[in-house]
Amino acid sequence: MRLARPEDRAAVERLVHDAYQPWIEVVGMRPVPMEADYAALIEAGRVHVTDDLQGLIVLVPEDGALLVDNVAVRPESHGKGIGRGLMAYAEEEARRLGLPALRLYTNVKMASNIALYTSLGYVETGREGVKGRSAVMMRKELSP
């Protein structure tokens, strides 16, 4: 894993597009990560990529938690454990930053994502609107 660099921007945007394109039909609109400003996120040091650019995770430190803002894996790499590896990396980062928990949100229609996060120990904390979409809010407390 490494931080994305400015020269990675096109590859990062392509990865996000390819990862979220199949969800457009399910959600009925472009998922929120497809609308993000990746140049600004990379500049801010928020985009972490696998060395081979098969996956990425956007992490935003907050007061009391690390926000997992986006997890994307190239479609041809699904089922290889990359997503789980990215989520484990997020836990390591939260611990490194001294944050006791992680939080994330995902569209209510992304049932497979909700199931994955639940299997990783995240619990639903509520539902709310996020940028015109209905989101499931989830959180995972880290053990000391």
PDB file of N, CA and C in Angstrom, residues 73-112:
ATOM      1  N   VAL A  73     -12.368  -1.588  -5.901  1.00  0.00           N
ATOM      2  CA  VAL A  73     -11.537  -2.672  -6.413  1.00  0.00           C
ATOM      3  C   VAL A  73     -11.885  -2.872  -7.879  1.00  0.00           C
ATOM      4  N   ARG A  74     -10.865  -3.032  -8.706  1.00  0.00           N
ATOM      5  CA  ARG A  74     -11.096  -3.271 -10.131  1.00  0.00           C
ATOM      6  C   ARG A  74     -11.985  -4.510 -10.281  1.00  0.00           C
ATOM      7  N   PRO A  75     -13.014  -4.451 -11.124  1.00  0.00           N
ATOM      8  CA  PRO A  75     -13.949  -5.580 -11.257  1.00  0.00           C
ATOM      9  C   PRO A  75     -13.265  -6.919 -11.541  1.00  0.00           C
ATOM     10  N   GLU A  76     -12.226  -6.921 -12.353  1.00  0.00           N
ATOM     11  CA  GLU A  76     -11.562  -8.191 -12.673  1.00  0.00           C
ATOM     12  C   GLU A  76     -10.774  -8.755 -11.487  1.00  0.00           C
ATOM     13  N   SER A  77     -10.630  -7.961 -10.424  1.00  0.00           N
ATOM     14  CA  SER A  77      -9.901  -8.421  -9.235  1.00  0.00           C
ATOM     15  C   SER A  77     -10.824  -8.775  -8.078  1.00  0.00           C
ATOM     16  N   HIS A  78     -12.141  -8.731  -8.306  1.00  0.00           N
ATOM     17  CA  HIS A  78     -13.087  -9.117  -7.255  1.00  0.00           C
ATOM     18  C   HIS A  78     -12.845 -10.563  -6.845  1.00  0.00           C
ATOM     19  N   GLY A  79     -13.070 -10.855  -5.573  1.00  0.00           N
ATOM     20  CA  GLY A  79     -12.946 -12.218  -5.073  1.00  0.00           C
ATOM     21  C   GLY A  79     -11.528 -12.623  -4.727  1.00  0.00           C
ATOM     22  N   LYS A  80     -10.579 -11.691  -4.786  1.00  0.00           N
ATOM     23  CA  LYS A  80      -9.176 -12.013  -4.490  1.00  0.00           C
ATOM     24  C   LYS A  80      -8.737 -11.500  -3.125  1.00  0.00           C
ATOM     25  N   GLY A  81      -9.689 -10.984  -2.341  1.00  0.00           N
ATOM     26  CA  GLY A  81      -9.364 -10.509  -1.004  1.00  0.00           C
ATOM     27  C   GLY A  81      -8.831  -9.084  -0.932  1.00  0.00           C
ATOM     28  N   ILE A  82      -8.856  -8.374  -2.056  1.00  0.00           N
ATOM     29  CA  ILE A  82      -8.317  -7.015  -2.064  1.00  0.00           C
ATOM     30  C   ILE A  82      -9.169  -6.087  -1.188  1.00  0.00           C
ATOM     31  N   GLY A  83     -10.485  -6.181  -1.297  1.00  0.00           N
ATOM     32  CA  GLY A  83     -11.357  -5.332  -0.485  1.00  0.00           C
ATOM     33  C   GLY A  83     -11.156  -5.574   1.000  1.00  0.00           C
ATOM     34  N   ARG A  84     -11.074  -6.830   1.398  1.00  0.00           N
ATOM     35  CA  ARG A  84     -10.837  -7.156   2.810  1.00  0.00           C
ATOM     36  C   ARG A  84      -9.470  -6.640   3.248  1.00  0.00           C
ATOM     37  N   GLY A  85      -8.479  -6.744   2.361  1.00  0.00           N
ATOM     38  CA  GLY A  85      -7.149  -6.214   2.673  1.00  0.00           C
ATOM     39  C   GLY A  85      -7.167  -4.712   2.857  1.00  0.00           C
ATOM     40  N   LEU A  86      -7.931  -4.015   2.028  1.00  0.00           N
ATOM     41  CA  LEU A  86      -8.052  -2.568   2.156  1.00  0.00           C
ATOM     42  C   LEU A  86      -8.711  -2.197   3.483  1.00  0.00           C
ATOM     43  N   MET A  87      -9.729  -2.950   3.869  1.00  0.00           N
ATOM     44  CA  MET A  87     -10.412  -2.671   5.134  1.00  0.00           C
ATOM     45  C   MET A  87      -9.489  -2.963   6.328  1.00  0.00           C
ATOM     46  N   ALA A  88      -8.665  -4.002   6.232  1.00  0.00           N
ATOM     47  CA  ALA A  88      -7.695  -4.291   7.295  1.00  0.00           C
ATOM     48  C   ALA A  88      -6.663  -3.166   7.380  1.00  0.00           C
ATOM     49  N   TYR A  89      -6.260  -2.655   6.242  1.00  0.00           N
ATOM     50  CA  TYR A  89      -5.334  -1.523   6.197  1.00  0.00           C
ATOM     51  C   TYR A  89      -5.952  -0.310   6.891  1.00  0.00           C
ATOM     52  N   ALA A  90      -7.240  -0.068   6.669  1.00  0.00           N
ATOM     53  CA  ALA A  90      -7.919   1.055   7.321  1.00  0.00           C
ATOM     54  C   ALA A  90      -7.875   0.907   8.844  1.00  0.00           C
ATOM     55  N   GLU A  91      -8.051  -0.308   9.334  1.00  0.00           N
ATOM     56  CA  GLU A  91      -7.965  -0.534  10.779  1.00  0.00           C
ATOM     57  C   GLU A  91      -6.566  -0.221  11.294  1.00  0.00           C
ATOM     58  N   GLU A  92      -5.544  -0.643  10.542  1.00  0.00           N
ATOM     59  CA  GLU A  92      -4.160  -0.343  10.933  1.00  0.00           C
ATOM     60  C   GLU A  92      -3.932   1.165  10.976  1.00  0.00           C
ATOM     61  N   GLU A  93      -4.466   1.872   9.985  1.00  0.00           N
ATOM     62  CA  GLU A  93      -4.310   3.325   9.943  1.00  0.00           C
ATOM     63  C   GLU A  93      -5.017   3.987  11.116  1.00  0.00           C
ATOM     64  N   ALA A  94      -6.216   3.522  11.448  1.00  0.00           N
ATOM     65  CA  ALA A  94      -6.944   4.095  12.588  1.00  0.00           C
ATOM     66  C   ALA A  94      -6.126   3.912  13.867  1.00  0.00           C
ATOM     67  N   ARG A  95      -5.583   2.734  14.053  1.00  0.00           N
ATOM     68  CA  ARG A  95      -4.761   2.478  15.246  1.00  0.00           C
ATOM     69  C   ARG A  95      -3.518   3.372  15.238  1.00  0.00           C
ATOM     70  N   ARG A  96      -2.879   3.485  14.087  1.00  0.00           N
ATOM     71  CA  ARG A  96      -1.676   4.316  13.969  1.00  0.00           C
ATOM     72  C   ARG A  96      -1.982   5.772  14.328  1.00  0.00           C
ATOM     73  N   LEU A  97      -3.172   6.233  13.951  1.00  0.00           N
ATOM     74  CA  LEU A  97      -3.588   7.607  14.228  1.00  0.00           C
ATOM     75  C   LEU A  97      -4.172   7.778  15.637  1.00  0.00           C
ATOM     76  N   GLY A  98      -4.287   6.675  16.375  1.00  0.00           N
ATOM     77  CA  GLY A  98      -4.837   6.740  17.724  1.00  0.00           C
ATOM     78  C   GLY A  98      -6.340   6.920  17.759  1.00  0.00           C
ATOM     79  N   LEU A  99      -7.019   6.513  16.689  1.00  0.00           N
ATOM     80  CA  LEU A  99      -8.478   6.641  16.627  1.00  0.00           C
ATOM     81  C   LEU A  99      -9.119   5.325  17.062  1.00  0.00           C
ATOM     82  N   PRO A 100     -10.161   5.392  17.898  1.00  0.00           N
ATOM     83  CA  PRO A 100     -10.742   4.181  18.476  1.00  0.00           C
ATOM     84  C   PRO A 100     -11.767   3.459  17.609  1.00  0.00           C
ATOM     85  N   ALA A 101     -12.102   4.033  16.447  1.00  0.00           N
ATOM     86  CA  ALA A 101     -13.176   3.429  15.647  1.00  0.00           C
ATOM     87  C   ALA A 101     -13.024   3.829  14.181  1.00  0.00           C
ATOM     88  N   LEU A 102     -13.751   3.100  13.350  1.00  0.00           N
ATOM     89  CA  LEU A 102     -13.879   3.453  11.939  1.00  0.00           C
ATOM     90  C   LEU A 102     -15.356   3.634  11.661  1.00  0.00           C
ATOM     91  N   ARG A 103     -15.659   4.482  10.692  1.00  0.00           N
ATOM     92  CA  ARG A 103     -17.049   4.619  10.274  1.00  0.00           C
ATOM     93  C   ARG A 103     -17.081   4.702   8.759  1.00  0.00           C
ATOM     94  N   LEU A 104     -18.229   4.342   8.224  1.00  0.00           N
ATOM     95  CA  LEU A 104     -18.427   4.405   6.782  1.00  0.00           C
ATOM     96  C   LEU A 104     -19.905   4.513   6.505  1.00  0.00           C
ATOM     97  N   TYR A 105     -20.217   4.803   5.275  1.00  0.00           N
ATOM     98  CA  TYR A 105     -21.608   4.758   4.835  1.00  0.00           C
ATOM     99  C   TYR A 105     -21.632   4.165   3.440  1.00  0.00           C
ATOM    100  N   THR A 106     -22.725   3.497   3.142  1.00  0.00           N
ATOM    101  CA  THR A 106     -22.897   2.897   1.831  1.00  0.00           C
ATOM    102  C   THR A 106     -24.372   2.997   1.450  1.00  0.00           C
ATOM    103  N   ASN A 107     -24.638   2.958   0.181  1.00  0.00           N
ATOM    104  CA  ASN A 107     -26.014   3.067  -0.295  1.00  0.00           C
ATOM    105  C   ASN A 107     -26.835   1.880   0.201  1.00  0.00           C
ATOM    106  N   VAL A 108     -28.072   2.152   0.601  1.00  0.00           N
ATOM    107  CA  VAL A 108     -28.936   1.076   1.116  1.00  0.00           C
ATOM    108  C   VAL A 108     -29.150  -0.024   0.083  1.00  0.00           C
ATOM    109  N   LYS A 109     -29.009   0.284  -1.199  1.00  0.00           N
ATOM    110  CA  LYS A 109     -29.225  -0.714  -2.245  1.00  0.00           C
ATOM    111  C   LYS A 109     -27.991  -1.566  -2.526  1.00  0.00           C
ATOM    112  N   MET A 110     -26.868  -1.260  -1.882  1.00  0.00           N
ATOM    113  CA  MET A 110     -25.640  -2.028  -2.084  1.00  0.00           C
ATOM    114  C   MET A 110     -25.551  -3.135  -1.037  1.00  0.00           C
ATOM    115  N   ALA A 111     -26.469  -4.085  -1.141  1.00  0.00           N
ATOM    116  CA  ALA A 111     -26.616  -5.132  -0.126  1.00  0.00           C
ATOM    117  C   ALA A 111     -25.348  -5.959   0.056  1.00  0.00           C
ATOM    118  N   SER A 112     -24.624  -6.252  -1.009  1.00  0.00           N
ATOM    119  CA  SER A 112     -23.415  -7.068  -0.875  1.00  0.00           C
ATOM    120  C   SER A 112     -22.350  -6.316  -0.079  1.00  0.00           C
TER     121      SER A 112
END
